[in-house]
């Protein structure tokens, strides 16, 4: 059967506006070990001067839910946020 690569939920952005995002996934087999990865890259723009944050994202794989850590930001510039999930079978 086919391998399903989970896509994480979009995290909550505080004082940030998503300008664009790009999703990619990869399945590789090296020496009989299968790895599956899914990545999302966001380009974020600050709304106002001041602190900003990226909330936790989550995904479910084999009935198990996983969360990323939230991120607090102090500087306000364009931000590239990269989130990757890698699973081994």
mmCIF file of C-alpha atoms in Angstrom:
data_model
loop_
_atom_site.group_PDB
_atom_site.id
_atom_site.type_symbol
_atom_site.label_atom_id
_atom_site.label_comp_id
_atom_site.label_asym_id
_atom_site.label_seq_id
_atom_site.Cartn_x
_atom_site.Cartn_y
_atom_site.Cartn_z
ATOM 1 C CA UNK A 1 0.000 0.000 0.000
ATOM 2 C CA UNK A 2 0.911 3.665 -0.241
ATOM 3 C CA UNK A 3 2.657 5.538 2.533
ATOM 4 C CA UNK A 4 0.652 8.437 4.005
ATOM 5 C CA UNK A 5 2.680 11.462 5.042
ATOM 6 C CA UNK A 6 0.774 13.440 7.720
ATOM 7 C CA UNK A 7 0.401 17.206 7.347
ATOM 8 C CA UNK A 8 0.631 19.233 10.558
ATOM 9 C CA UNK A 9 -2.079 21.718 11.477
ATOM 10 C CA UNK A 10 -1.356 25.385 10.799
ATOM 11 C CA UNK A 11 0.002 26.932 13.998
ATOM 12 C CA UNK A 12 -1.509 30.085 15.478
ATOM 13 C CA UNK A 13 0.498 33.180 14.533
ATOM 14 C CA UNK A 14 0.393 36.157 16.931
ATOM 15 C CA UNK A 15 1.438 39.521 15.447
ATOM 16 C CA UNK A 16 2.526 37.705 12.269
ATOM 17 C CA UNK A 17 0.867 37.420 8.868
ATOM 18 C CA UNK A 18 1.600 34.369 6.684
ATOM 19 C CA UNK A 19 2.738 35.701 3.296
ATOM 20 C CA UNK A 20 3.231 32.305 1.686
ATOM 21 C CA UNK A 21 3.888 28.669 2.482
ATOM 22 C CA UNK A 22 5.383 25.704 0.732
ATOM 23 C CA UNK A 23 4.746 22.036 1.535
ATOM 24 C CA UNK A 24 6.927 19.102 0.575
ATOM 25 C CA UNK A 25 7.169 15.430 1.459
ATOM 26 C CA UNK A 26 9.706 12.698 0.893
ATOM 27 C CA UNK A 27 9.849 8.930 1.258
ATOM 28 C CA UNK A 28 13.256 7.242 1.157
ATOM 29 C CA UNK A 29 14.588 3.753 1.719
ATOM 30 C CA UNK A 30 18.234 3.422 2.763
ATOM 31 C CA UNK A 31 19.630 -0.013 3.657
ATOM 32 C CA UNK A 32 16.073 -1.303 4.099
ATOM 33 C CA UNK A 33 15.133 1.495 6.564
ATOM 34 C CA UNK A 34 12.157 3.567 5.389
ATOM 35 C CA UNK A 35 11.873 7.191 6.456
ATOM 36 C CA UNK A 36 8.996 9.522 5.712
ATOM 37 C CA UNK A 37 9.200 13.288 6.113
ATOM 38 C CA UNK A 38 6.809 16.171 5.617
ATOM 39 C CA UNK A 39 7.913 19.808 5.748
ATOM 40 C CA UNK A 40 6.112 23.134 5.688
ATOM 41 C CA UNK A 41 7.982 26.395 5.221
ATOM 42 C CA UNK A 42 6.161 29.642 6.035
ATOM 43 C CA UNK A 43 7.215 33.166 5.103
ATOM 44 C CA UNK A 44 5.823 35.429 7.840
ATOM 45 C CA UNK A 45 5.557 39.213 8.007
ATOM 46 C CA UNK A 46 5.125 41.123 11.291
ATOM 47 C CA UNK A 47 1.851 43.014 11.741
ATOM 48 C CA UNK A 48 3.230 45.637 14.142
ATOM 49 C CA UNK A 49 6.436 46.452 16.014
ATOM 50 C CA UNK A 50 6.852 44.288 19.115
ATOM 51 C CA UNK A 51 6.975 40.693 20.198
ATOM 52 C CA UNK A 52 5.434 37.912 18.143
ATOM 53 C CA UNK A 53 4.831 34.207 18.570
ATOM 54 C CA UNK A 54 4.207 31.013 16.642
ATOM 55 C CA UNK A 55 1.915 28.575 18.428
ATOM 56 C CA UNK A 56 2.272 24.816 18.550
ATOM 57 C CA UNK A 57 1.351 22.805 15.492
ATOM 58 C CA UNK A 58 0.075 19.260 15.776
ATOM 59 C CA UNK A 59 -0.314 16.171 13.654
ATOM 60 C CA UNK A 60 -1.632 12.658 14.145
ATOM 61 C CA UNK A 61 0.106 9.510 12.960
ATOM 62 C CA UNK A 62 -1.029 5.947 13.765
ATOM 63 C CA UNK A 63 -3.639 7.329 16.227
ATOM 64 C CA UNK A 64 -0.902 9.185 18.174
ATOM 65 C CA UNK A 65 -0.927 13.008 18.319
ATOM 66 C CA UNK A 66 2.344 14.981 18.366
ATOM 67 C CA UNK A 67 2.897 18.711 19.048
ATOM 68 C CA UNK A 68 5.682 21.116 18.173
ATOM 69 C CA UNK A 69 6.985 23.598 20.729
ATOM 70 C CA UNK A 70 5.632 27.166 20.518
ATOM 71 C CA UNK A 71 8.151 29.850 19.567
ATOM 72 C CA UNK A 72 8.447 33.347 21.087
ATOM 73 C CA UNK A 73 10.103 36.028 18.932
ATOM 74 C CA UNK A 74 11.553 39.330 20.108
ATOM 75 C CA UNK A 75 12.646 40.944 16.851
ATOM 76 C CA UNK A 76 10.261 41.964 14.137
ATOM 77 C CA UNK A 77 11.623 41.203 10.681
ATOM 78 C CA UNK A 78 10.508 38.934 7.896
ATOM 79 C CA UNK A 79 10.687 35.412 9.257
ATOM 80 C CA UNK A 80 11.049 32.093 7.521
ATOM 81 C CA UNK A 81 9.599 29.360 9.733
ATOM 82 C CA UNK A 82 10.406 25.784 8.775
ATOM 83 C CA UNK A 83 8.604 22.841 10.326
ATOM 84 C CA UNK A 84 9.557 19.259 9.516
ATOM 85 C CA UNK A 85 8.160 15.926 10.607
ATOM 86 C CA UNK A 86 10.194 12.783 10.118
ATOM 87 C CA UNK A 87 8.840 9.307 10.795
ATOM 88 C CA UNK A 88 10.630 5.984 10.634
ATOM 89 C CA UNK A 89 9.037 2.655 9.903
#
